[in-house]
CSV table of C-alpha atoms and ligand atoms in Angstrom, one decimal:
chain,number,residue,atom,x,y,z
A,1402,UNK,CA,57.2,-24.1,87.5
A,1403,UNK,CA,56.2,-20.5,87.4
A,1404,UNK,CA,56.5,-18.6,90.6
A,1405,UNK,CA,53.9,-15.9,90.0
A,1406,UNK,CA,51.0,-15.9,92.6
A,1407,UNK,CA,47.9,-17.5,91.2
A,1408,UNK,CA,45.2,-14.9,90.8
A,1409,UNK,CA,41.5,-15.5,91.5
A,1410,UNK,CA,38.3,-14.3,89.8
A,1411,UNK,CA,35.6,-14.4,92.5
A,1412,UNK,CA,32.2,-15.6,91.1
A,1413,UNK,CA,30.0,-15.2,94.1
A,1414,UNK,CA,28.1,-12.3,92.5
A,1415,UNK,CA,27.3,-14.1,89.2
A,1416,UNK,CA,28.0,-17.7,88.4
A,1417,UNK,CA,27.8,-19.0,92.0
A,1418,UNK,CA,24.2,-17.8,92.5
A,1419,UNK,CA,23.3,-18.5,88.9
A,1420,UNK,CA,24.4,-22.1,89.5
A,1421,UNK,CA,23.0,-22.6,93.0
A,1422,UNK,CA,20.2,-20.1,93.6
A,1423,UNK,CA,18.5,-19.7,90.2
A,1424,UNK,CA,20.3,-16.3,89.7
A,1425,UNK,CA,18.2,-14.7,92.4
A,1426,UNK,CA,20.7,-12.8,94.5
A,1427,UNK,CA,19.6,-9.2,94.8
A,1428,UNK,CA,21.8,-6.1,94.6
A,1429,UNK,CA,20.8,-5.2,98.2
A,1430,UNK,CA,22.3,-8.5,99.4
A,1431,UNK,CA,25.6,-7.8,97.6
A,1432,UNK,CA,26.2,-4.2,98.7
A,1433,UNK,CA,26.9,-4.7,102.5
A,1434,UNK,CA,29.9,-7.0,101.7
A,1435,UNK,CA,31.2,-5.2,98.7
A,1436,UNK,CA,33.8,-3.0,100.6
A,1437,UNK,CA,35.3,-6.1,102.2
A,1438,UNK,CA,35.5,-7.9,98.9
A,1439,UNK,CA,37.3,-4.9,97.5
A,1440,UNK,CA,40.1,-5.5,99.9
A,1441,UNK,CA,41.0,-9.0,98.8
A,1442,UNK,CA,42.9,-8.1,95.7
A,1443,UNK,CA,41.0,-10.4,93.2
A,1444,UNK,CA,42.1,-10.4,89.6
A,1445,UNK,CA,38.4,-9.6,89.0
A,1446,UNK,CA,35.0,-10.1,90.4
A,1447,UNK,CA,32.5,-11.6,87.9
A,1448,UNK,CA,29.2,-9.7,88.8
A,1449,UNK,CA,27.3,-9.2,85.5
A,1450,UNK,CA,26.2,-11.0,82.4
A,1451,UNK,CA,25.0,-14.5,81.8
A,1452,UNK,CA,21.5,-14.8,83.2
A,1453,UNK,CA,21.8,-12.0,85.7
A,1454,UNK,CA,20.4,-9.3,83.3
A,1455,UNK,CA,17.1,-11.1,82.5
A,1456,UNK,CA,16.7,-12.3,86.1
A,1457,UNK,CA,17.2,-8.8,87.6
A,1458,UNK,CA,14.2,-7.4,85.6
A,1459,UNK,CA,12.1,-10.5,85.6
A,1460,UNK,CA,12.4,-11.7,89.2
A,1461,UNK,CA,14.1,-9.0,91.3
A,1462,UNK,CA,12.3,-6.0,89.9
A,1463,UNK,CA,15.7,-4.3,89.5
A,1464,UNK,CA,17.2,-2.3,86.7
A,1465,UNK,CA,20.2,-4.5,85.8
A,1466,UNK,CA,22.3,-1.5,84.8
A,1467,UNK,CA,22.1,0.1,88.2
A,1468,UNK,CA,23.8,-2.9,89.9
A,1469,UNK,CA,27.1,-2.1,88.2
A,1470,UNK,CA,27.1,1.5,89.6
A,1471,UNK,CA,25.9,0.5,93.0
A,1472,UNK,CA,28.7,-2.1,93.4
A,1473,UNK,CA,31.4,0.0,91.7
A,1474,UNK,CA,30.9,2.8,94.3
A,1475,UNK,CA,31.8,0.3,97.0
A,1476,UNK,CA,34.5,-1.6,95.1
A,1477,UNK,CA,36.6,1.0,93.2
A,1478,UNK,CA,39.7,-1.1,93.3
A,1479,UNK,CA,38.5,-4.4,91.9
A,1480,UNK,CA,38.0,-5.0,88.1
A,1481,UNK,CA,34.4,-5.9,87.2
A,1482,UNK,CA,33.9,-8.8,84.9
A,1483,UNK,CA,31.0,-9.7,82.6
A,1484,UNK,CA,30.1,-12.9,80.9
A,1485,UNK,CA,29.1,-12.1,77.3
A,1486,UNK,CA,27.6,-14.7,74.9
A,1487,UNK,CA,29.1,-13.3,71.7
A,1488,UNK,CA,26.4,-12.4,69.3
A,1489,UNK,CA,23.8,-13.8,71.8
A,1490,UNK,CA,25.0,-11.1,74.2
A,1491,UNK,CA,22.9,-12.0,77.3
A,1492,UNK,CA,20.1,-13.8,75.6
A,1493,UNK,CA,19.3,-17.0,73.7
A,1494,UNK,CA,19.2,-15.9,70.1
A,1495,UNK,CA,21.4,-13.8,67.8
A,1496,UNK,CA,21.2,-10.0,68.0
A,1497,UNK,CA,22.2,-7.4,65.4
A,1498,UNK,CA,25.6,-5.8,65.4
A,1499,UNK,CA,24.4,-2.4,66.5
A,1500,UNK,CA,22.9,-3.9,69.7
A,1501,UNK,CA,26.1,-5.9,70.4
A,1502,UNK,CA,28.1,-2.7,70.1
A,1503,UNK,CA,25.9,-0.5,72.2
A,1504,UNK,CA,25.6,-3.0,75.0
A,1505,UNK,CA,29.4,-3.2,75.3
A,1506,UNK,CA,29.8,0.6,75.2
A,1507,UNK,CA,27.1,1.1,77.8
A,1508,UNK,CA,28.5,-1.6,80.1
A,1509,UNK,CA,31.9,-0.1,80.0
A,1510,UNK,CA,30.4,3.3,80.8
A,1511,UNK,CA,28.8,1.8,83.9
A,1512,UNK,CA,32.1,0.2,85.0
A,1513,UNK,CA,32.6,-3.2,83.4
A,1514,UNK,CA,36.4,-3.7,82.7
A,1515,UNK,CA,36.8,-7.3,81.7
A,1516,UNK,CA,34.6,-9.0,79.0
A,1517,UNK,CA,34.6,-12.8,78.8
A,1518,UNK,CA,33.3,-13.5,75.4
A,1519,UNK,CA,32.3,-17.0,74.2
A,1520,UNK,CA,30.1,-18.8,71.6
A,1521,UNK,CA,28.3,-22.0,72.4
A,1522,UNK,CA,29.6,-23.6,69.2
A,1523,UNK,CA,33.1,-22.1,69.4
A,1524,UNK,CA,32.2,-20.4,66.1
A,1525,UNK,CA,34.6,-17.4,66.1
A,1526,UNK,CA,32.4,-15.6,63.5
A,1527,UNK,CA,29.8,-15.2,66.3
A,1528,UNK,CA,32.5,-13.6,68.6
A,1529,UNK,CA,34.5,-11.4,66.2
A,1530,UNK,CA,32.3,-8.3,66.3
A,1531,UNK,CA,32.0,-8.3,70.0
A,1532,UNK,CA,35.8,-8.8,70.3
A,1533,UNK,CA,36.5,-5.9,68.0
A,1534,UNK,CA,34.3,-3.5,69.9
A,1535,UNK,CA,35.7,-4.5,73.3
A,1536,UNK,CA,39.2,-4.0,71.9
A,1537,UNK,CA,38.3,-0.7,70.3
A,1538,UNK,CA,36.9,0.6,73.6
A,1539,UNK,CA,40.0,-0.3,75.4
A,1540,UNK,CA,38.5,-2.9,77.9
A,1541,UNK,CA,40.1,-6.2,78.8
A,1542,UNK,CA,39.2,-8.7,76.1
A,1543,UNK,CA,39.1,-12.3,77.3
A,1544,UNK,CA,38.1,-14.9,74.7
A,1545,UNK,CA,36.7,-18.1,76.0
A,1546,UNK,CA,37.1,-21.7,74.6
A,1547,UNK,CA,34.0,-23.7,75.4
A,1548,UNK,CA,35.5,-26.9,76.8
A,1549,UNK,CA,33.7,-30.1,76.1
A,1550,UNK,CA,34.4,-33.8,75.5
A,1551,UNK,CA,33.5,-35.5,72.2
A,1552,UNK,CA,35.2,-37.5,69.4
A,1553,UNK,CA,35.8,-34.3,67.5
A,1554,UNK,CA,37.1,-32.1,70.4
A,1555,UNK,CA,40.8,-32.5,71.1
A,1556,UNK,CA,43.3,-30.7,73.3
A,1557,UNK,CA,45.2,-29.7,70.1
A,1558,UNK,CA,42.0,-28.4,68.6
A,1559,UNK,CA,41.4,-26.2,71.7
A,1560,UNK,CA,45.0,-24.9,71.4
A,1561,UNK,CA,44.4,-24.0,67.8
A,1562,UNK,CA,41.3,-22.0,68.8
A,1563,UNK,CA,43.3,-20.3,71.5
A,1564,UNK,CA,45.9,-19.3,68.9
A,1565,UNK,CA,43.1,-17.9,66.7
A,1566,UNK,CA,41.8,-15.8,69.6
A,1567,UNK,CA,45.4,-14.5,70.2
A,1568,UNK,CA,45.6,-13.5,66.6
A,1569,UNK,CA,42.3,-11.7,66.9
A,1570,UNK,CA,43.7,-9.5,69.7
A,1571,UNK,CA,42.6,-11.2,72.9
A,1572,UNK,CA,44.2,-9.9,76.1
A,1573,UNK,CA,43.7,-13.3,77.8
A,1574,UNK,CA,42.2,-16.7,77.1
A,1575,UNK,CA,39.7,-18.5,79.2
A,1576,UNK,CA,39.1,-22.3,79.3
A,1577,UNK,CA,35.4,-22.3,80.0
A,1578,UNK,CA,34.4,-25.7,81.3
A,1579,UNK,CA,30.8,-24.9,81.9
A,1580,UNK,CA,29.8,-28.4,82.8
A,1581,UNK,CA,32.7,-29.2,85.2
A,1582,UNK,CA,34.0,-32.0,82.9
A,1583,UNK,CA,37.7,-31.2,82.8
A,1584,UNK,CA,39.9,-33.7,84.6
A,1585,UNK,CA,43.1,-32.5,86.5
A,1586,UNK,CA,45.3,-34.1,83.9
A,1587,UNK,CA,43.5,-32.7,80.9
A,1588,UNK,CA,43.6,-29.3,82.6
A,1589,UNK,CA,47.4,-29.7,83.1
A,1590,UNK,CA,47.9,-30.7,79.4
A,1591,UNK,CA,45.6,-28.0,78.0
A,1592,UNK,CA,47.1,-25.2,80.1
A,1593,UNK,CA,50.7,-26.4,79.3
A,1594,UNK,CA,50.1,-26.5,75.6
A,1595,UNK,CA,48.3,-23.1,75.6
A,1596,UNK,CA,51.2,-21.6,77.5
A,1597,UNK,CA,53.7,-23.0,75.0
A,1598,UNK,CA,51.6,-21.8,72.0
A,1599,UNK,CA,50.5,-18.3,73.2
A,1600,UNK,CA,52.1,-15.5,75.1
A,1601,UNK,CA,48.9,-14.5,76.9
A,1602,UNK,CA,47.5,-15.0,80.4
A,1603,UNK,CA,45.4,-18.2,80.7
A,1604,UNK,CA,42.4,-18.5,83.0
A,1605,UNK,CA,40.5,-21.6,84.0
A,1606,UNK,CA,36.7,-21.6,84.6
A,1607,UNK,CA,35.2,-24.8,85.9
A,1608,UNK,CA,32.4,-26.1,88.0
A,1609,UNK,CA,32.5,-28.5,91.0
A,1610,UNK,CA,29.7,-30.8,89.7
A,1611,UNK,CA,32.0,-33.8,89.0
A,1612,UNK,CA,34.0,-33.2,92.1
A,1613,UNK,CA,37.2,-32.7,90.1
A,1614,UNK,CA,37.2,-28.9,90.1
A,1615,UNK,CA,39.6,-28.0,92.9
A,1616,UNK,CA,42.1,-30.6,91.7
A,1617,UNK,CA,41.8,-29.4,88.2
A,1618,UNK,CA,42.7,-25.9,89.3
A,1619,UNK,CA,45.7,-27.1,91.3
A,1620,UNK,CA,47.0,-29.1,88.3
A,1621,UNK,CA,46.3,-26.1,86.1
A,1622,UNK,CA,48.3,-23.9,88.6
A,1623,UNK,CA,51.2,-26.4,88.3
A,1624,UNK,CA,51.0,-26.0,84.5
A,1625,UNK,CA,51.2,-22.2,84.9
A,1626,UNK,CA,47.6,-21.0,84.6
A,1627,UNK,CA,47.5,-17.4,85.5
A,1628,UNK,CA,44.0,-17.0,86.9
A,1629,UNK,CA,41.3,-19.4,88.2
A,1630,UNK,CA,37.6,-18.8,88.9
A,1631,UNK,CA,36.4,-19.8,92.4
A,1632,UNK,CA,33.5,-18.9,94.6
A,1633,UNK,CA,33.7,-18.0,98.3
A,1634,UNK,CA,33.1,-21.3,100.2
A,1635,UNK,CA,29.5,-20.6,101.4
A,1636,UNK,CA,28.3,-20.4,97.8
A,1637,UNK,CA,30.8,-22.8,96.3
A,1638,UNK,CA,30.8,-26.5,95.4
A,1639,UNK,CA,28.0,-28.7,93.9
A,1640,UNK,CA,27.1,-27.1,90.5
A,1641,UNK,CA,29.0,-23.9,91.5
A,1642,UNK,CA,32.8,-23.2,91.4
A,1643,UNK,CA,35.4,-24.8,93.7
A,1644,UNK,CA,35.8,-22.9,97.0
A,1645,UNK,CA,38.1,-19.8,97.0
A,1646,UNK,CA,39.5,-20.6,100.5
A,1647,UNK,CA,40.4,-24.2,99.6
A,1648,UNK,CA,42.5,-23.1,96.6
A,1649,UNK,CA,44.1,-20.3,98.7
A,1650,UNK,CA,44.9,-22.8,101.5
A,1651,UNK,CA,46.2,-25.5,99.2
A,1652,UNK,CA,48.7,-23.1,97.6
A,1653,UNK,CA,49.9,-21.5,100.8
A,1654,UNK,CA,53.7,-21.6,101.0
A,1655,UNK,CA,54.1,-22.8,97.4
A,1656,UNK,CA,55.5,-20.9,94.5
A,1657,UNK,CA,51.9,-20.2,93.4
A,1658,UNK,CA,50.8,-18.8,96.8
A,1659,UNK,CA,47.9,-16.4,96.2
A,1660,UNK,CA,48.9,-14.2,99.1
A,1661,UNK,CA,45.2,-13.7,99.9
A,1662,UNK,CA,44.1,-13.2,103.5
A,1663,UNK,CA,42.2,-16.3,104.7
A,1664,UNK,CA,40.8,-14.3,107.7
A,1665,UNK,CA,39.3,-11.7,105.4
A,1666,UNK,CA,38.0,-14.5,103.1
A,1667,UNK,CA,36.3,-16.2,106.0
A,1668,UNK,CA,34.5,-13.0,107.0
A,1669,UNK,CA,33.2,-12.7,103.4
A,1670,UNK,CA,32.1,-16.4,103.5
A,1671,UNK,CA,30.2,-15.8,106.8
A,1672,UNK,CA,28.3,-13.0,105.2
A,1673,UNK,CA,27.2,-15.1,102.2
A,1674,UNK,CA,26.3,-18.0,104.4
A,1675,UNK,CA,23.9,-15.7,106.2
A,1676,UNK,CA,22.2,-14.2,103.1
A,1677,UNK,CA,22.0,-17.6,101.3
A,1678,UNK,CA,19.1,-18.3,103.7
A,1679,UNK,CA,17.1,-15.6,101.9
A,1680,UNK,CA,17.1,-17.9,98.8
A,1681,UNK,CA,16.2,-21.2,100.4
A,1682,UNK,CA,13.2,-21.4,98.0
A,1683,UNK,CA,15.5,-21.6,95.0
A,1684,UNK,CA,18.0,-24.2,96.3
A,1685,UNK,CA,18.0,-27.3,94.2
A,1686,UNK,CA,18.8,-29.6,97.1
A,1687,UNK,CA,21.7,-31.0,95.2
A,1688,UNK,CA,24.8,-30.7,97.4
A,1689,UNK,CA,27.3,-33.4,96.5
A,1690,UNK,CA,29.0,-34.7,93.4
A,1691,UNK,CA,26.9,-35.6,90.4
A,1692,UNK,CA,28.2,-38.9,89.2
A,1693,UNK,CA,26.0,-38.8,86.1
A,1694,UNK,CA,28.2,-35.9,84.7
A,1695,UNK,CA,31.1,-38.3,84.8
A,1696,UNK,CA,29.1,-41.2,83.3
A,1697,UNK,CA,27.4,-39.4,80.5
A,1698,UNK,CA,29.3,-36.1,80.2
A,1699,UNK,CA,26.0,-34.4,80.3
A,1700,UNK,CA,25.9,-31.2,82.5
A,1701,UNK,CA,24.0,-31.4,85.7
A,1702,UNK,CA,21.5,-28.7,84.8
A,1703,UNK,CA,20.7,-30.5,81.6
A,1704,UNK,CA,20.0,-33.7,83.4
A,1705,UNK,CA,17.5,-32.1,85.8
A,1706,UNK,CA,15.9,-30.6,82.7
A,1707,UNK,CA,15.4,-34.0,81.2
A,1708,UNK,CA,13.9,-35.4,84.4
A,1709,UNK,CA,11.4,-32.5,84.6
A,1710,UNK,CA,10.4,-32.9,80.9
A,1711,UNK,CA,9.8,-36.6,81.4
A,1712,UNK,CA,7.9,-36.0,84.7
A,1713,UNK,CA,5.6,-33.6,82.9
A,1714,UNK,CA,4.8,-36.2,80.3
A,1715,UNK,CA,4.4,-38.9,83.0
A,1716,UNK,CA,7.2,-40.8,81.4
A,1717,UNK,CA,9.9,-41.0,84.0
A,1718,UNK,CA,10.4,-44.7,83.3
A,1719,UNK,CA,11.9,-43.7,79.9
A,1720,UNK,CA,14.8,-41.8,81.5
A,1721,UNK,CA,17.6,-44.4,80.7
A,1722,UNK,CA,16.4,-44.5,77.1
A,1723,UNK,CA,16.5,-40.8,76.8
A,1724,UNK,CA,20.0,-40.7,78.3
A,1725,UNK,CA,21.1,-43.2,75.7
A,1726,UNK,CA,19.5,-41.1,72.9
A,1727,UNK,CA,21.3,-37.9,73.9
A,1728,UNK,CA,24.7,-38.9,72.7
A,1729,UNK,CA,23.2,-40.1,69.4
A,1730,UNK,CA,21.4,-36.9,68.8
A,1731,UNK,CA,24.5,-34.9,69.8
A,1732,UNK,CA,26.6,-36.8,67.3
A,1733,UNK,CA,24.1,-36.4,64.5
A,1734,UNK,CA,23.9,-32.6,65.2
A,1735,UNK,CA,27.7,-32.3,64.9
A,1736,UNK,CA,28.8,-32.6,68.5
A,1737,UNK,CA,27.8,-29.1,69.9
A,1738,UNK,CA,29.2,-28.4,73.3
A,1739,UNK,CA,26.3,-28.9,75.7
A,1740,UNK,CA,25.7,-25.4,76.9
A,1741,UNK,CA,22.8,-23.0,76.4
A,1742,UNK,CA,21.1,-23.1,73.9
A,1743,UNK,CA,22.4,-26.3,72.4
A,1744,UNK,CA,21.9,-28.3,75.6
A,1745,UNK,CA,18.1,-27.6,75.5
A,1746,UNK,CA,18.0,-28.5,71.8
A,1747,UNK,CA,19.7,-31.8,72.1
A,1748,UNK,CA,17.8,-32.7,75.3
A,1749,UNK,CA,14.4,-31.9,73.9
A,1750,UNK,CA,15.1,-33.6,70.6
A,1751,UNK,CA,16.3,-36.8,72.3
A,1752,UNK,CA,13.2,-36.8,74.5
A,1753,UNK,CA,10.9,-36.4,71.5
A,1754,UNK,CA,12.7,-39.1,69.7
A,1755,UNK,CA,12.1,-41.6,72.5
A,1756,UNK,CA,8.6,-40.6,73.5
A,1757,UNK,CA,7.2,-40.5,70.0
A,1758,UNK,CA,8.6,-43.9,69.1
A,1759,UNK,CA,10.1,-42.5,65.9
A,1760,UNK,CA,13.2,-40.5,65.6
A,1761,UNK,CA,12.9,-36.9,64.3
A,1762,UNK,CA,9.2,-37.4,63.8
A,1763,UNK,CA,8.8,-34.0,65.4
A,1764,UNK,CA,11.5,-31.3,65.4
A,1765,UNK,CA,11.3,-28.1,67.4
A,1766,UNK,CA,11.7,-24.9,65.5
A,1767,UNK,CA,15.0,-24.1,67.4
A,1768,UNK,CA,16.5,-27.4,66.2
A,1769,UNK,CA,15.4,-26.6,62.7
A,1770,UNK,CA,17.1,-23.3,62.9
A,1771,UNK,CA,20.2,-24.9,64.3
A,1772,UNK,CA,20.4,-27.4,61.5
A,1773,UNK,CA,19.9,-24.4,59.1
A,1774,UNK,CA,23.0,-22.8,60.5
A,1775,UNK,CA,21.2,-20.0,62.3
A,1776,UNK,CA,23.3,-20.5,65.4
A,1777,UNK,CA,26.6,-20.9,63.6
A,1778,UNK,CA,28.8,-23.7,62.4
A,1779,UNK,CA,28.7,-26.9,64.5
A,1780,UNK,CA,32.0,-28.4,65.5
A,1781,UNK,CA,31.5,-31.3,63.0
A,1782,UNK,CA,29.2,-31.6,60.0
A,1783,UNK,CA,25.6,-32.5,60.7
A,1784,UNK,CA,24.6,-36.0,59.6
A,1785,UNK,CA,23.5,-35.5,56.0
A,1786,UNK,CA,20.5,-37.9,56.3
A,1787,UNK,CA,19.3,-36.0,59.4
A,1788,UNK,CA,19.8,-32.7,57.7
A,1789,UNK,CA,17.8,-33.8,54.7
A,1790,UNK,CA,15.1,-35.2,57.0
A,1791,UNK,CA,14.8,-31.9,58.9
A,1792,UNK,CA,15.3,-29.3,56.2
A,1793,UNK,CA,13.9,-31.1,53.2
A,1794,UNK,CA,14.9,-29.1,50.1
A,1795,UNK,CA,15.8,-26.0,52.2
A,1796,UNK,CA,19.5,-25.0,52.0
A,1797,UNK,CA,21.4,-24.3,55.1
A,1798,UNK,CA,23.0,-20.8,55.3
A,1799,UNK,CA,26.8,-20.6,55.3
A,1800,UNK,CA,27.2,-17.0,56.3
A,1801,UNK,CA,27.5,-15.6,59.8
A,1802,UNK,CA,24.0,-15.7,61.2
A,1803,UNK,CA,24.0,-12.0,62.3
A,1804,UNK,CA,24.7,-11.0,58.7
A,1805,UNK,CA,21.0,-11.7,58.0
A,1806,UNK,CA,19.8,-9.3,60.7
A,1807,UNK,CA,18.8,-5.7,60.3
A,1808,UNK,CA,20.0,-3.1,62.8
A,1809,UNK,CA,17.8,-3.2,65.9
A,1810,UNK,CA,18.3,-0.1,68.0
A,1811,UNK,CA,16.2,2.5,66.2
A,1812,UNK,CA,13.4,0.0,65.8
A,1813,UNK,CA,13.5,-1.0,69.4
A,1814,UNK,CA,13.5,2.7,70.4
A,1815,UNK,CA,10.4,3.4,68.3
A,1816,UNK,CA,8.6,0.3,69.6
A,1817,UNK,CA,9.1,1.0,73.3
A,1818,UNK,CA,8.5,4.8,73.1
A,1819,UNK,CA,8.2,6.8,76.3
A,1820,UNK,CA,8.5,3.7,78.5
A,1821,UNK,CA,12.2,3.8,77.9
A,1822,UNK,CA,13.8,6.7,79.8
A,1823,UNK,CA,17.3,6.4,78.2
A,1824,UNK,CA,19.4,4.4,75.8
A,1825,UNK,CA,20.1,1.7,78.4
A,1826,UNK,CA,16.4,1.1,78.7
A,1827,UNK,CA,16.2,0.7,74.9
A,1828,UNK,CA,18.9,-1.9,75.0
A,1829,UNK,CA,17.1,-3.7,77.8
A,1830,UNK,CA,14.1,-3.8,75.6
A,1831,UNK,CA,16.0,-4.9,72.5
A,1832,UNK,CA,17.4,-7.8,74.5
A,1833,UNK,CA,14.3,-8.9,76.4
A,1834,UNK,CA,11.2,-7.2,74.9
A,1835,UNK,CA,8.4,-8.7,77.1
A,1836,UNK,CA,10.4,-8.8,80.3
A,1837,UNK,CA,11.7,-5.2,79.9
A,1838,UNK,CA,8.3,-3.8,78.9
A,1839,UNK,CA,6.7,-5.3,82.0
A,1840,UNK,CA,9.5,-3.9,84.2
A,1841,UNK,CA,9.1,-0.4,82.6
A,1842,UNK,CA,5.4,-0.5,83.2
A,1843,UNK,CA,5.9,-1.4,86.9
A,1844,UNK,CA,8.4,1.4,87.1
A,1845,UNK,CA,6.0,3.9,85.5
A,1846,UNK,CA,3.4,3.0,88.2
A,1847,UNK,CA,6.0,3.6,90.9
A,1848,UNK,CA,6.3,-0.1,91.8
A,1849,UNK,CA,10.0,-0.5,91.5
A,1850,UNK,CA,11.8,0.2,94.9
A,1851,UNK,CA,15.3,1.6,94.9
A,1852,UNK,CA,18.0,-1.0,94.1
A,1853,UNK,CA,19.4,-0.7,97.6
A,1854,UNK,CA,16.2,-2.0,99.2
A,1855,UNK,CA,15.8,-5.7,99.9
A,1856,UNK,CA,13.6,-7.9,97.7
A,1857,UNK,CA,11.0,-10.1,99.2
A,1858,UNK,CA,11.1,-13.8,98.3
A,1859,UNK,CA,8.6,-16.6,99.0
A,1860,UNK,CA,9.1,-18.5,102.2
A,1861,UNK,CA,9.9,-22.1,101.3
A,1862,UNK,CA,7.2,-24.6,102.1
A,1863,UNK,CA,8.1,-27.7,104.2
A,1864,UNK,CA,8.5,-30.6,101.8
A,1865,UNK,CA,5.5,-32.8,101.3
A,1866,UNK,CA,5.9,-36.3,102.7
A,1867,UNK,CA,6.7,-38.5,99.7
A,1868,UNK,CA,4.8,-41.8,99.4
A,1869,UNK,CA,6.5,-44.7,97.8
A,1870,UNK,CA,5.3,-44.7,94.2
A,1871,UNK,CA,3.5,-47.8,92.8
A,1872,UNK,CA,5.4,-49.5,90.0
A,1873,UNK,CA,4.4,-47.9,86.7
A,1874,UNK,CA,2.2,-49.9,84.5
A,1875,UNK,CA,3.6,-50.3,81.0
A,1876,UNK,CA,2.0,-47.7,78.7
A,1877,UNK,CA,2.1,-46.9,75.1
A,1878,UNK,CA,4.2,-43.9,74.2
A,1879,UNK,CA,2.2,-40.8,75.1
A,1880,UNK,CA,1.3,-38.0,72.8
A,1881,UNK,CA,3.5,-35.1,73.8
A,1882,UNK,CA,3.2,-31.4,73.4
A,1883,UNK,CA,6.6,-30.5,72.0
A,1884,UNK,CA,6.0,-26.8,72.2
A,1885,UNK,CA,5.3,-26.8,76.0
A,1886,UNK,CA,8.3,-29.0,76.4
A,1887,UNK,CA,10.4,-26.6,74.6
A,1888,UNK,CA,9.3,-23.8,76.7
A,1889,UNK,CA,10.0,-25.8,79.8
A,1890,UNK,CA,13.5,-26.5,78.5
A,1891,UNK,CA,14.0,-22.8,78.0
A,1892,UNK,CA,12.7,-22.0,81.4
A,1893,UNK,CA,14.7,-24.3,83.6
A,1894,UNK,CA,17.6,-24.7,81.2
A,1895,UNK,CA,21.2,-25.0,82.1
A,1896,UNK,CA,22.2,-21.4,81.5
A,1897,UNK,CA,25.7,-21.1,82.6
B,702,CO,CO1,30.1,-21.3,84.6
């Protein structure tokens, strides 16, 4: 067994609150604890990317770029890490290469040092350009394998992908288990085989949803994993990461002892326990282990999505049918890993198939685009009958989707005009046009307070007393509004 200390990436400032608190943690609530966090000696702190960018402008009335600087001033010694969705950058569609490049360069300028790059379909064509730019700019390039379970995903297949990333110049490899599906023994095997095949640091990212997360990290540590992602305990567990202190304590006195100071960690945890109360309105109420993740291998966020879609259609009694339809649709669509945006597509299509009483009678535009290849190459071929049904005589594309896109920066700059004060603003606009414009308009009216000031959140209402529902009368399948369902899926989607 390796005797190097296990290193930790702390996720409290990104994935933890994205998973538990709808990505609402404000910069003002991060700053007072930053200096203490800087003393721990983390491998890195993940504090940007994923849904934080959109959320900062949309919900917090913050300029997302300013968060990096504000934190960096107080944490000069800790590498800052960003989650980067390959050609999707921080959004849910593909962006042109010039936008990808400029976002990376601007992020580095602000203080991002580690880029974790992934593609929802593990299609390396959607990652290559971002990887090249990170490499060229001299930042740490971490390429991520989206871990999932399906008949076409194997440990050896993931190892092959890891080798490909190494050949593309990655500085480290991340196993990104976004749904918390990896078992301790699979983690052990995958890490061991990656270590044998590649001479690069390996990092494990998992979620606690299934209850296996802490043990998966310990088995991965036994197999020699170099870094693990954890969240400080007061924002850990449930759909977030395993708790930092648990891992630190479990490894104390072993060859993988992290050497981190549990006293310091508990001060940090106390701080986050206090500020978590600001976000009570955004708590999901789910605090335990989600056994459905283990039964259906469907991420927790996607399940709550399905429930709200069905509730909106008054069809909660069809839940089991929809759950059974999800694996069928996923198989027909070539077994995409269930992560944004494929989780929303598969979930919405399965719901439509059940509620309309005829499979693929209605197909959302996003699913059409997916089948057309506009999101990249699925892990397995799409069922030819389904492809024909959805595309008719249209041919799917076989190039990299972004090859079809015109450069976007100059066009965005022209469109947003004087509302943008600098190139960062133009990038914000290119990524999220409506959200950024609304933010810039508020800013122009003087309605954006400094980033160091607290944001005000709604006080949570006391829960309504719940009456026992009467048994549902059998009804004919309802006419559904697929468009509104799609929007709903996008709004409450599982975005980690
Ligand atoms: Co995650």
